Amino acid sequence: MSEPLHTNGLPVHPSPFVELDRGDWAALARSTPQPLNEIELVQLRGLGEPLSVSEVSEVYLPISRLLNLYVTGSRRLHEATNDFLGERSARTPFVIGIAGSVAVGKSTIARLLRELLARWDNTPRVELVTTDGFLFPNAELERRGLMARKGFPESYDRRALLRFVSDVKAGSAEVRAPFYSHLTYDIVPDAQITVRQPDVLIVEGLNVLQPPGPGHRLAVSDLFDFTIYVDARTADITRWYEERFLKLQRGAFSDPKSYFHRYASLSEAEARARAGEIWRSINEPNLLQNIRPTRSRATLVLRKDATHAVSSVLLRKL
């Protein structure tokens, strides 16, 4: 059989994804009621990230409906497998991984999906954990010479993260994760997040889609039931990062307890220059070397345009 051709005569390369533009995607859940009001959306928005009612209705409601179908299908498969094996093991949480660059908006998406999924009757208990809590403490990063690579895969306690998700996935009654403070930019000693047998666990972080490292058989991504990658052009993410840095500089950085308090007195030009230095030396290399290469491993890819709005959705073929 000959290879299919585009109208320009070039061969079409098969893709593992089905791509839908925003209009076609929105039509998939047109009858699904919008459960969130404007006040709730304001509370969910990240710094500098617009999140409108229409964005929720047209993009994220269909995702929550799709995830609900996946959860239902997973439970049916669990029951069928139990019948096949003659066992009666309890079902375990459905685990979702959300990855993407710094400043791309993945944290807002994770919070939003947590709220939407909790409104479905069969997933009332939804927990969200970020991988920030599994960064090595700053003192350990300093000892290892990794402070300038904070956020890179090697700056995380990947063994602890894998153990945490494994325990949740195994149905443990109670699992604890370290707590990370964005104010102090460090792990908070003796502070923890406790997860108690949720219906759904969302794990959000820069590098959650990484494959196993050298010498390791298993990565945390192997434990996910569904994965989402939040994508955008590098130039747009660079601008979003700079804008967010400036807003933090005028806000959170003014707190004397903030790790970045030293930037609070910078002029706008100086703050822009510093944001650019941090982006070019840390965040952009991490994006290009580690984060974006994992995009093809996702179940669902959300492509954002320059306004932070999702323009198209890619869903992996079954």
PDB file of C-alpha atoms in Angstrom:
ATOM      1  CA  MET A   1       0.000   0.000   0.000  1.00  0.00           C
ATOM      2  CA  SER A   2       1.409   3.432  -0.904  1.00  0.00           C
ATOM      3  CA  GLU A   3       2.054   6.031   1.763  1.00  0.00           C
ATOM      4  CA  PRO A   4      -0.748   8.653   2.203  1.00  0.00           C
ATOM      5  CA  LEU A   5       0.155  12.090   0.825  1.00  0.00           C
ATOM      6  CA  HIS A   6      -0.622  15.687   1.768  1.00  0.00           C
ATOM      7  CA  THR A   7      -2.088  17.907  -0.929  1.00  0.00           C
ATOM      8  CA  ASN A   8       1.456  19.206  -1.557  1.00  0.00           C
ATOM      9  CA  GLY A   9       2.605  15.684  -2.398  1.00  0.00           C
ATOM     10  CA  LEU A  10       4.716  15.105   0.717  1.00  0.00           C
ATOM     11  CA  PRO A  11       4.174  11.920   2.753  1.00  0.00           C
ATOM     12  CA  VAL A  12       2.051  12.087   5.891  1.00  0.00           C
ATOM     13  CA  HIS A  13       3.926  10.742   8.899  1.00  0.00           C
ATOM     14  CA  PRO A  14       1.647   8.737  11.204  1.00  0.00           C
ATOM     15  CA  SER A  15       1.117  10.282  14.648  1.00  0.00           C
ATOM     16  CA  PRO A  16       0.227   8.523  17.898  1.00  0.00           C
ATOM     17  CA  PHE A  17      -2.055  11.490  18.670  1.00  0.00           C
ATOM     18  CA  VAL A  18      -5.418  12.710  17.466  1.00  0.00           C
ATOM     19  CA  GLU A  19      -5.333  16.519  17.240  1.00  0.00           C
ATOM     20  CA  LEU A  20      -8.471  18.586  17.746  1.00  0.00           C
ATOM     21  CA  ASP A  21      -8.754  22.340  17.501  1.00  0.00           C
ATOM     22  CA  ARG A  22     -10.436  24.204  20.326  1.00  0.00           C
ATOM     23  CA  GLY A  23     -13.859  24.334  18.677  1.00  0.00           C
ATOM     24  CA  ASP A  24     -14.009  20.599  18.004  1.00  0.00           C
ATOM     25  CA  TRP A  25     -12.722  19.819  21.498  1.00  0.00           C
ATOM     26  CA  ALA A  26     -15.290  22.102  23.158  1.00  0.00           C
ATOM     27  CA  ALA A  27     -18.122  20.351  21.299  1.00  0.00           C
ATOM     28  CA  LEU A  28     -17.286  17.051  23.013  1.00  0.00           C
ATOM     29  CA  ALA A  29     -18.755  18.159  26.349  1.00  0.00           C
ATOM     30  CA  ARG A  30     -21.244  20.821  25.283  1.00  0.00           C
ATOM     31  CA  SER A  31     -24.004  19.344  27.471  1.00  0.00           C
ATOM     32  CA  THR A  32     -21.807  19.105  30.590  1.00  0.00           C
ATOM     33  CA  PRO A  33     -22.884  21.770  33.111  1.00  0.00           C
ATOM     34  CA  GLN A  34     -20.337  24.342  34.300  1.00  0.00           C
ATOM     35  CA  PRO A  35     -19.940  23.711  38.057  1.00  0.00           C
ATOM     36  CA  LEU A  36     -17.657  26.647  38.966  1.00  0.00           C
ATOM     37  CA  ASN A  37     -18.581  30.298  39.427  1.00  0.00           C
ATOM     38  CA  GLU A  38     -16.444  33.379  38.814  1.00  0.00           C
ATOM     39  CA  ILE A  39     -15.400  33.710  42.476  1.00  0.00           C
ATOM     40  CA  GLU A  40     -14.115  30.135  42.487  1.00  0.00           C
ATOM     41  CA  LEU A  41     -12.175  30.770  39.269  1.00  0.00           C
ATOM     42  CA  VAL A  42     -10.507  33.844  40.778  1.00  0.00           C
ATOM     43  CA  GLN A  43      -9.306  31.674  43.672  1.00  0.00           C
ATOM     44  CA  LEU A  44      -7.910  29.069  41.259  1.00  0.00           C
ATOM     45  CA  ARG A  45      -6.046  31.421  38.914  1.00  0.00           C
ATOM     46  CA  GLY A  46      -2.288  31.531  39.030  1.00  0.00           C
ATOM     47  CA  LEU A  47      -0.353  34.792  39.055  1.00  0.00           C
ATOM     48  CA  GLY A  48      -0.767  36.450  35.668  1.00  0.00           C
ATOM     49  CA  GLU A  49      -2.796  33.579  34.223  1.00  0.00           C
ATOM     50  CA  PRO A  50      -6.211  34.507  32.813  1.00  0.00           C
ATOM     51  CA  LEU A  51      -8.813  31.802  33.419  1.00  0.00           C
ATOM     52  CA  SER A  52     -12.253  32.616  32.076  1.00  0.00           C
ATOM     53  CA  VAL A  53     -15.551  30.782  32.384  1.00  0.00           C
ATOM     54  CA  SER A  54     -15.424  30.081  28.637  1.00  0.00           C
ATOM     55  CA  GLU A  55     -11.918  28.574  28.952  1.00  0.00           C
ATOM     56  CA  VAL A  56     -13.188  26.219  31.647  1.00  0.00           C
ATOM     57  CA  SER A  57     -16.300  25.282  29.659  1.00  0.00           C
ATOM     58  CA  GLU A  58     -14.543  24.818  26.320  1.00  0.00           C
ATOM     59  CA  VAL A  59     -11.279  23.178  27.431  1.00  0.00           C
ATOM     60  CA  TYR A  60     -11.278  21.831  30.956  1.00  0.00           C
ATOM     61  CA  LEU A  61     -14.815  20.492  31.297  1.00  0.00           C
ATOM     62  CA  PRO A  62     -14.215  18.134  28.339  1.00  0.00           C
ATOM     63  CA  ILE A  63     -10.944  17.047  29.990  1.00  0.00           C
ATOM     64  CA  SER A  64     -12.715  16.335  33.267  1.00  0.00           C
ATOM     65  CA  ARG A  65     -15.362  14.352  31.383  1.00  0.00           C
ATOM     66  CA  LEU A  66     -12.679  12.367  29.572  1.00  0.00           C
ATOM     67  CA  LEU A  67     -10.857  11.684  32.834  1.00  0.00           C
ATOM     68  CA  ASN A  68     -14.128  10.560  34.391  1.00  0.00           C
ATOM     69  CA  LEU A  69     -14.510   8.050  31.545  1.00  0.00           C
ATOM     70  CA  TYR A  70     -10.951   6.828  32.107  1.00  0.00           C
ATOM     71  CA  VAL A  71     -11.557   6.403  35.855  1.00  0.00           C
ATOM     72  CA  THR A  72     -14.779   4.479  35.174  1.00  0.00           C
ATOM     73  CA  GLY A  73     -13.020   2.291  32.608  1.00  0.00           C
ATOM     74  CA  SER A  74     -10.145   1.643  35.004  1.00  0.00           C
ATOM     75  CA  ARG A  75     -12.553   0.498  37.707  1.00  0.00           C
ATOM     76  CA  ARG A  76     -14.355  -1.823  35.327  1.00  0.00           C
ATOM     77  CA  LEU A  77     -11.042  -3.309  34.242  1.00  0.00           C
ATOM     78  CA  HIS A  78     -10.106  -3.765  37.904  1.00  0.00           C
ATOM     79  CA  GLU A  79     -13.351  -5.631  38.567  1.00  0.00           C
ATOM     80  CA  ALA A  80     -12.912  -7.807  35.475  1.00  0.00           C
ATOM     81  CA  THR A  81      -9.334  -8.628  36.457  1.00  0.00           C
ATOM     82  CA  ASN A  82     -10.447  -9.543  39.982  1.00  0.00           C
ATOM     83  CA  ASP A  83     -13.068 -11.874  38.525  1.00  0.00           C
ATOM     84  CA  PHE A  84     -10.485 -13.428  36.219  1.00  0.00           C
ATOM     85  CA  LEU A  85      -8.042 -13.999  39.096  1.00  0.00           C
ATOM     86  CA  GLY A  86     -10.704 -15.019  41.569  1.00  0.00           C
ATOM     87  CA  GLU A  87      -9.628 -12.243  43.946  1.00  0.00           C
ATOM     88  CA  ARG A  88     -11.370  -9.429  45.797  1.00  0.00           C
ATOM     89  CA  SER A  89      -8.614  -6.842  46.109  1.00  0.00           C
ATOM     90  CA  ALA A  90      -9.668  -3.257  46.805  1.00  0.00           C
ATOM     91  CA  ARG A  91      -9.393  -0.778  43.958  1.00  0.00           C
ATOM     92  CA  THR A  92      -6.581   1.757  44.137  1.00  0.00           C
ATOM     93  CA  PRO A  93      -6.477   5.491  43.346  1.00  0.00           C
ATOM     94  CA  PHE A  94      -6.398   6.701  39.755  1.00  0.00           C
ATOM     95  CA  VAL A  95      -3.183   8.731  39.398  1.00  0.00           C
ATOM     96  CA  ILE A  96      -2.809  11.667  36.988  1.00  0.00           C
ATOM     97  CA  GLY A  97       0.529  13.316  36.165  1.00  0.00           C
ATOM     98  CA  ILE A  98       0.694  16.922  34.901  1.00  0.00           C
ATOM     99  CA  ALA A  99       3.969  18.220  33.443  1.00  0.00           C
ATOM    100  CA  GLY A 100       5.237  21.353  31.745  1.00  0.00           C
ATOM    101  CA  SER A 101       7.618  24.282  32.035  1.00  0.00           C
ATOM    102  CA  VAL A 102       7.905  26.850  34.778  1.00  0.00           C
ATOM    103  CA  ALA A 103       5.297  29.619  34.156  1.00  0.00           C
ATOM    104  CA  VAL A 104       3.284  27.612  31.599  1.00  0.00           C
ATOM    105  CA  GLY A 105       0.276  27.367  33.916  1.00  0.00           C
ATOM    106  CA  LYS A 106       0.335  23.705  34.932  1.00  0.00           C
ATOM    107  CA  SER A 107      -0.288  24.477  38.623  1.00  0.00           C
ATOM    108  CA  THR A 108      -3.478  26.365  37.777  1.00  0.00           C
ATOM    109  CA  ILE A 109      -4.600  23.501  35.551  1.00  0.00           C
ATOM    110  CA  ALA A 110      -3.894  20.992  38.314  1.00  0.00           C
ATOM    111  CA  ARG A 111      -5.940  22.989  40.848  1.00  0.00           C
ATOM    112  CA  LEU A 112      -8.763  23.434  38.341  1.00  0.00           C
ATOM    113  CA  LEU A 113      -8.930  19.740  37.452  1.00  0.00           C
ATOM    114  CA  ARG A 114      -8.926  18.847  41.140  1.00  0.00           C
ATOM    115  CA  GLU A 115     -12.050  20.982  41.600  1.00  0.00           C
ATOM    116  CA  LEU A 116     -13.780  19.721  38.459  1.00  0.00           C
ATOM    117  CA  LEU A 117     -13.070  16.039  39.121  1.00  0.00           C
ATOM    118  CA  ALA A 118     -14.317  16.345  42.703  1.00  0.00           C
ATOM    119  CA  ARG A 119     -17.722  17.412  41.311  1.00  0.00           C
ATOM    120  CA  TRP A 120     -18.222  14.063  39.556  1.00  0.00           C
ATOM    121  CA  ASP A 121     -20.231  11.590  41.631  1.00  0.00           C
ATOM    122  CA  ASN A 122     -17.729   8.733  41.377  1.00  0.00           C
ATOM    123  CA  THR A 123     -14.606  10.793  42.239  1.00  0.00           C
ATOM    124  CA  PRO A 124     -15.510  12.984  45.232  1.00  0.00           C
ATOM    125  CA  ARG A 125     -12.091  12.632  46.899  1.00  0.00           C
ATOM    126  CA  VAL A 126      -9.363  14.215  44.784  1.00  0.00           C
ATOM    127  CA  GLU A 127      -5.928  15.058  46.189  1.00  0.00           C
ATOM    128  CA  LEU A 128      -3.227  17.224  44.614  1.00  0.00           C
ATOM    129  CA  VAL A 129       0.496  16.957  45.358  1.00  0.00           C
ATOM    130  CA  THR A 130       3.261  18.937  43.682  1.00  0.00           C
ATOM    131  CA  THR A 131       6.741  17.532  43.241  1.00  0.00           C
ATOM    132  CA  ASP A 132       8.218  20.675  44.842  1.00  0.00           C
ATOM    133  CA  GLY A 133       7.928  18.828  48.139  1.00  0.00           C
ATOM    134  CA  PHE A 134      10.349  16.217  46.843  1.00  0.00           C
ATOM    135  CA  LEU A 135      13.111  18.670  46.009  1.00  0.00           C
ATOM    136  CA  PHE A 136      16.146  18.120  48.179  1.00  0.00           C
ATOM    137  CA  PRO A 137      16.364  20.739  50.962  1.00  0.00           C
ATOM    138  CA  ASN A 138      18.481  23.747  50.030  1.00  0.00           C
ATOM    139  CA  ALA A 139      21.242  22.657  52.409  1.00  0.00           C
ATOM    140  CA  GLU A 140      21.497  19.325  50.583  1.00  0.00           C
ATOM    141  CA  LEU A 141      21.398  21.025  47.180  1.00  0.00           C
ATOM    142  CA  GLU A 142      24.231  23.292  48.304  1.00  0.00           C
ATOM    143  CA  ARG A 143      26.209  20.282  49.515  1.00  0.00           C
ATOM    144  CA  ARG A 144      25.760  18.590  46.141  1.00  0.00           C
ATOM    145  CA  GLY A 145      26.474  21.753  44.151  1.00  0.00           C
ATOM    146  CA  LEU A 146      22.970  21.741  42.669  1.00  0.00           C
ATOM    147  CA  MET A 147      21.425  25.056  43.780  1.00  0.00           C
ATOM    148  CA  ALA A 148      21.928  26.468  40.280  1.00  0.00           C
ATOM    149  CA  ARG A 149      20.107  23.412  38.894  1.00  0.00           C
ATOM    150  CA  LYS A 150      17.095  23.484  41.186  1.00  0.00           C
ATOM    151  CA  GLY A 151      14.186  22.009  39.241  1.00  0.00           C
ATOM    152  CA  PHE A 152      16.416  19.779  37.100  1.00  0.00           C
ATOM    153  CA  PRO A 153      15.729  16.025  37.529  1.00  0.00           C
ATOM    154  CA  GLU A 154      18.778  15.475  39.720  1.00  0.00           C
ATOM    155  CA  SER A 155      17.578  18.087  42.259  1.00  0.00           C
ATOM    156  CA  TYR A 156      14.676  15.865  43.343  1.00  0.00           C
ATOM    157  CA  ASP A 157      14.639  12.963  45.765  1.00  0.00           C
ATOM    158  CA  ARG A 158      13.225  10.729  43.036  1.00  0.00           C
ATOM    159  CA  ARG A 159      13.374   7.650  45.232  1.00  0.00           C
ATOM    160  CA  ALA A 160      11.155   9.313  47.862  1.00  0.00           C
ATOM    161  CA  LEU A 161       8.711  10.525  45.187  1.00  0.00           C
ATOM    162  CA  LEU A 162       8.505   7.053  43.676  1.00  0.00           C
ATOM    163  CA  ARG A 163       7.938   5.527  47.099  1.00  0.00           C
ATOM    164  CA  PHE A 164       5.197   8.075  47.877  1.00  0.00           C
ATOM    165  CA  VAL A 165       3.230   7.454  44.671  1.00  0.00           C
ATOM    166  CA  SER A 166       3.784   3.685  44.977  1.00  0.00           C
ATOM    167  CA  ASP A 167       2.295   3.721  48.478  1.00  0.00           C
ATOM    168  CA  VAL A 168      -0.712   5.760  47.341  1.00  0.00           C
ATOM    169  CA  LYS A 169      -1.173   3.531  44.315  1.00  0.00           C
ATOM    170  CA  ALA A 170      -0.995   0.449  46.552  1.00  0.00           C
ATOM    171  CA  GLY A 171      -3.942   1.745  48.578  1.00  0.00           C
ATOM    172  CA  SER A 172      -2.096   2.596  51.801  1.00  0.00           C
ATOM    173  CA  ALA A 173      -4.442   4.125  54.367  1.00  0.00           C
ATOM    174  CA  GLU A 174      -2.280   7.197  54.900  1.00  0.00           C
ATOM    175  CA  VAL A 175       0.750   8.493  52.984  1.00  0.00           C
ATOM    176  CA  ARG A 176       2.741  11.629  53.808  1.00  0.00           C
ATOM    177  CA  ALA A 177       4.681  13.976  51.532  1.00  0.00           C
ATOM    178  CA  PRO A 178       7.106  16.765  52.514  1.00  0.00           C
ATOM    179  CA  PHE A 179       5.833  20.351  52.402  1.00  0.00           C
ATOM    180  CA  TYR A 180       7.571  23.002  50.286  1.00  0.00           C
ATOM    181  CA  SER A 181       7.312  26.740  50.972  1.00  0.00           C
ATOM    182  CA  HIS A 182       7.492  29.060  47.962  1.00  0.00           C
ATOM    183  CA  LEU A 183       8.093  31.916  50.394  1.00  0.00           C
ATOM    184  CA  THR A 184      11.270  30.462  51.882  1.00  0.00           C
ATOM    185  CA  TYR A 185      12.073  28.520  48.694  1.00  0.00           C
ATOM    186  CA  ASP A 186      12.789  25.414  50.767  1.00  0.00           C
ATOM    187  CA  ILE A 187      11.374  22.282  52.372  1.00  0.00           C
ATOM    188  CA  VAL A 188       9.695  23.085  55.699  1.00  0.00           C
ATOM    189  CA  PRO A 189      11.065  20.790  58.435  1.00  0.00           C
ATOM    190  CA  ASP A 190       8.436  18.705  60.244  1.00  0.00           C
ATOM    191  CA  ALA A 191       5.626  19.921  57.913  1.00  0.00           C
ATOM    192  CA  GLN A 192       3.830  17.345  55.785  1.00  0.00           C
ATOM    193  CA  ILE A 193       0.933  16.820  53.420  1.00  0.00           C
ATOM    194  CA  THR A 194      -1.159  13.755  54.224  1.00  0.00           C
ATOM    195  CA  VAL A 195      -3.000  11.788  51.541  1.00  0.00           C
ATOM    196  CA  ARG A 196      -5.692   9.355  52.661  1.00  0.00           C
ATOM    197  CA  GLN A 197      -6.895   6.917  49.997  1.00  0.00           C
ATOM    198  CA  PRO A 198      -8.263   9.383  47.441  1.00  0.00           C
ATOM    199  CA  ASP A 199     -10.330   8.381  44.415  1.00  0.00           C
ATOM    200  CA  VAL A 200      -7.902  10.417  42.284  1.00  0.00           C
ATOM    201  CA  LEU A 201      -4.387  11.685  42.988  1.00  0.00           C
ATOM    202  CA  ILE A 202      -2.982  14.481  40.802  1.00  0.00           C
ATOM    203  CA  VAL A 203       0.823  14.785  40.766  1.00  0.00           C
ATOM    204  CA  GLU A 204       2.013  18.060  39.236  1.00  0.00           C
ATOM    205  CA  GLY A 205       5.606  18.978  38.463  1.00  0.00           C
ATOM    206  CA  LEU A 206       8.238  19.948  35.925  1.00  0.00           C
ATOM    207  CA  ASN A 207       9.732  16.540  35.309  1.00  0.00           C
ATOM    208  CA  VAL A 208       7.028  14.023  36.259  1.00  0.00           C
ATOM    209  CA  LEU A 209       7.096  12.426  32.790  1.00  0.00           C
ATOM    210  CA  GLN A 210      10.789  11.550  32.941  1.00  0.00           C
ATOM    211  CA  PRO A 211      11.630   7.927  32.028  1.00  0.00           C
ATOM    212  CA  PRO A 212      13.692   5.824  34.474  1.00  0.00           C
ATOM    213  CA  GLY A 213      17.186   7.172  35.040  1.00  0.00           C
ATOM    214  CA  PRO A 214      20.356   5.182  34.327  1.00  0.00           C
ATOM    215  CA  GLY A 215      20.466   2.077  36.487  1.00  0.00           C
ATOM    216  CA  HIS A 216      16.809   2.381  37.513  1.00  0.00           C
ATOM    217  CA  ARG A 217      14.005   0.107  36.364  1.00  0.00           C
ATOM    218  CA  LEU A 218      11.064   2.261  37.391  1.00  0.00           C
ATOM    219  CA  ALA A 219      10.142   5.961  37.180  1.00  0.00           C
ATOM    220  CA  VAL A 220       7.226   7.706  38.828  1.00  0.00           C
ATOM    221  CA  SER A 221       5.701   8.179  35.357  1.00  0.00           C
ATOM    222  CA  ASP A 222       5.288   4.396  35.147  1.00  0.00           C
ATOM    223  CA  LEU A 223       2.711   4.621  37.959  1.00  0.00           C
ATOM    224  CA  PHE A 224       0.461   7.167  36.263  1.00  0.00           C
ATOM    225  CA  ASP A 225      -2.877   6.156  34.737  1.00  0.00           C
ATOM    226  CA  PHE A 226      -3.187   9.353  32.675  1.00  0.00           C
ATOM    227  CA  THR A 227      -0.714  12.125  31.899  1.00  0.00           C
ATOM    228  CA  ILE A 228      -1.044  15.712  30.676  1.00  0.00           C
ATOM    229  CA  TYR A 229       1.665  17.918  29.180  1.00  0.00           C
ATOM    230  CA  VAL A 230       1.045  21.685  29.045  1.00  0.00           C
ATOM    231  CA  ASP A 231       2.771  23.073  25.957  1.00  0.00           C
ATOM    232  CA  ALA A 232       3.516  26.540  24.550  1.00  0.00           C
ATOM    233  CA  ARG A 233       6.101  28.304  22.412  1.00  0.00           C
ATOM    234  CA  THR A 234       9.357  28.990  24.235  1.00  0.00           C
ATOM    235  CA  ALA A 235       9.113  32.724  23.458  1.00  0.00           C
ATOM    236  CA  ASP A 236       5.669  32.894  25.084  1.00  0.00           C
ATOM    237  CA  ILE A 237       6.772  31.009  28.193  1.00  0.00           C
ATOM    238  CA  THR A 238       9.812  33.293  28.479  1.00  0.00           C
ATOM    239  CA  ARG A 239       7.531  36.349  28.460  1.00  0.00           C
ATOM    240  CA  TRP A 240       5.125  34.776  30.974  1.00  0.00           C
ATOM    241  CA  TYR A 241       8.019  34.000  33.295  1.00  0.00           C
ATOM    242  CA  GLU A 242       9.287  37.571  33.147  1.00  0.00           C
ATOM    243  CA  GLU A 243       5.796  38.980  33.780  1.00  0.00           C
ATOM    244  CA  ARG A 244       5.303  36.664  36.738  1.00  0.00           C
ATOM    245  CA  PHE A 245       8.706  37.573  38.174  1.00  0.00           C
ATOM    246  CA  LEU A 246       7.819  41.284  38.027  1.00  0.00           C
ATOM    247  CA  LYS A 247       4.501  40.709  39.815  1.00  0.00           C
ATOM    248  CA  LEU A 248       6.215  38.646  42.504  1.00  0.00           C
ATOM    249  CA  GLN A 249       8.894  41.307  42.832  1.00  0.00           C
ATOM    250  CA  ARG A 250       6.200  43.890  43.593  1.00  0.00           C
ATOM    251  CA  GLY A 251       4.330  41.483  45.871  1.00  0.00           C
ATOM    252  CA  ALA A 252       5.641  38.350  47.613  1.00  0.00           C
ATOM    253  CA  PHE A 253       9.315  39.369  47.351  1.00  0.00           C
ATOM    254  CA  SER A 254       8.604  42.385  49.571  1.00  0.00           C
ATOM    255  CA  ASP A 255       8.097  40.032  52.535  1.00  0.00           C
ATOM    256  CA  PRO A 256      11.361  40.014  54.565  1.00  0.00           C
ATOM    257  CA  LYS A 257      10.899  36.251  55.030  1.00  0.00           C
ATOM    258  CA  SER A 258      10.995  35.677  51.282  1.00  0.00           C
ATOM    259  CA  TYR A 259      14.067  33.919  49.893  1.00  0.00           C
ATOM    260  CA  PHE A 260      13.938  36.464  47.037  1.00  0.00           C
ATOM    261  CA  HIS A 261      13.564  39.550  49.265  1.00  0.00           C
ATOM    262  CA  ARG A 262      16.898  40.816  47.906  1.00  0.00           C
ATOM    263  CA  TYR A 263      15.148  41.478  44.574  1.00  0.00           C
ATOM    264  CA  ALA A 264      12.358  43.603  46.067  1.00  0.00           C
ATOM    265  CA  SER A 265      14.276  46.880  45.731  1.00  0.00           C
ATOM    266  CA  LEU A 266      15.296  46.397  42.096  1.00  0.00           C
ATOM    267  CA  SER A 267      14.064  48.847  39.490  1.00  0.00           C
ATOM    268  CA  GLU A 268      11.765  47.459  36.817  1.00  0.00           C
ATOM    269  CA  ALA A 269      14.630  47.367  34.309  1.00  0.00           C
ATOM    270  CA  GLU A 270      16.888  45.591  36.810  1.00  0.00           C
ATOM    271  CA  ALA A 271      14.120  43.103  37.679  1.00  0.00           C
ATOM    272  CA  ARG A 272      13.541  42.324  33.999  1.00  0.00           C
ATOM    273  CA  ALA A 273      17.250  41.790  33.499  1.00  0.00           C
ATOM    274  CA  ARG A 274      17.458  39.479  36.525  1.00  0.00           C
ATOM    275  CA  ALA A 275      14.417  37.503  35.388  1.00  0.00           C
ATOM    276  CA  GLY A 276      16.060  37.065  32.000  1.00  0.00           C
ATOM    277  CA  GLU A 277      19.279  35.820  33.581  1.00  0.00           C
ATOM    278  CA  ILE A 278      17.441  33.236  35.688  1.00  0.00           C
ATOM    279  CA  TRP A 279      15.390  32.105  32.709  1.00  0.00           C
ATOM    280  CA  ARG A 280      18.384  31.719  30.379  1.00  0.00           C
ATOM    281  CA  SER A 281      20.644  30.016  32.926  1.00  0.00           C
ATOM    282  CA  ILE A 282      18.169  27.661  34.647  1.00  0.00           C
ATOM    283  CA  ASN A 283      14.595  27.446  33.384  1.00  0.00           C
ATOM    284  CA  GLU A 284      15.140  27.486  29.625  1.00  0.00           C
ATOM    285  CA  PRO A 285      17.906  24.834  29.663  1.00  0.00           C
ATOM    286  CA  ASN A 286      15.728  22.647  31.902  1.00  0.00           C
ATOM    287  CA  LEU A 287      12.796  23.077  29.518  1.00  0.00           C
ATOM    288  CA  LEU A 288      14.810  22.262  26.402  1.00  0.00           C
ATOM    289  CA  GLN A 289      16.966  19.473  27.846  1.00  0.00           C
ATOM    290  CA  ASN A 290      14.601  17.697  30.226  1.00  0.00           C
ATOM    291  CA  ILE A 291      10.973  18.831  30.192  1.00  0.00           C
ATOM    292  CA  ARG A 292       9.961  19.259  26.542  1.00  0.00           C
ATOM    293  CA  PRO A 293      11.554  15.945  25.459  1.00  0.00           C
ATOM    294  CA  THR A 294       8.970  14.179  27.670  1.00  0.00           C
ATOM    295  CA  ARG A 295       6.023  15.765  25.821  1.00  0.00           C
ATOM    296  CA  SER A 296       5.607  12.762  23.506  1.00  0.00           C
ATOM    297  CA  ARG A 297       5.127  10.492  26.535  1.00  0.00           C
ATOM    298  CA  ALA A 298       1.912  12.256  27.597  1.00  0.00           C
ATOM    299  CA  THR A 299      -1.622  10.934  27.115  1.00  0.00           C
ATOM    300  CA  LEU A 300      -2.926  14.452  26.458  1.00  0.00           C
ATOM    301  CA  VAL A 301      -1.086  17.570  25.255  1.00  0.00           C
ATOM    302  CA  LEU A 302      -2.587  21.030  25.752  1.00  0.00           C
ATOM    303  CA  ARG A 303      -1.193  23.597  23.318  1.00  0.00           C
ATOM    304  CA  LYS A 304      -1.470  27.191  24.513  1.00  0.00           C
ATOM    305  CA  ASP A 305      -1.334  30.329  22.385  1.00  0.00           C
ATOM    306  CA  ALA A 306       0.332  33.612  23.318  1.00  0.00           C
ATOM    307  CA  THR A 307      -2.627  34.648  25.517  1.00  0.00           C
ATOM    308  CA  HIS A 308      -2.445  31.527  27.756  1.00  0.00           C
ATOM    309  CA  ALA A 309      -5.597  30.168  26.058  1.00  0.00           C
ATOM    310  CA  VAL A 310      -5.561  26.548  24.857  1.00  0.00           C
ATOM    311  CA  SER A 311      -5.726  26.526  21.056  1.00  0.00           C
ATOM    312  CA  SER A 312      -5.648  22.758  20.407  1.00  0.00           C
ATOM    313  CA  VAL A 313      -5.641  19.425  22.182  1.00  0.00           C
ATOM    314  CA  LEU A 314      -3.719  16.278  21.253  1.00  0.00           C
ATOM    315  CA  LEU A 315      -5.015  12.999  22.624  1.00  0.00           C
ATOM    316  CA  ARG A 316      -3.012   9.799  22.382  1.00  0.00           C
ATOM    317  CA  LYS A 317      -4.698   7.118  20.304  1.00  0.00           C
ATOM    318  CA  LEU A 318      -5.746   3.969  22.136  1.00  0.00           C
TER     319      LEU A 318
END
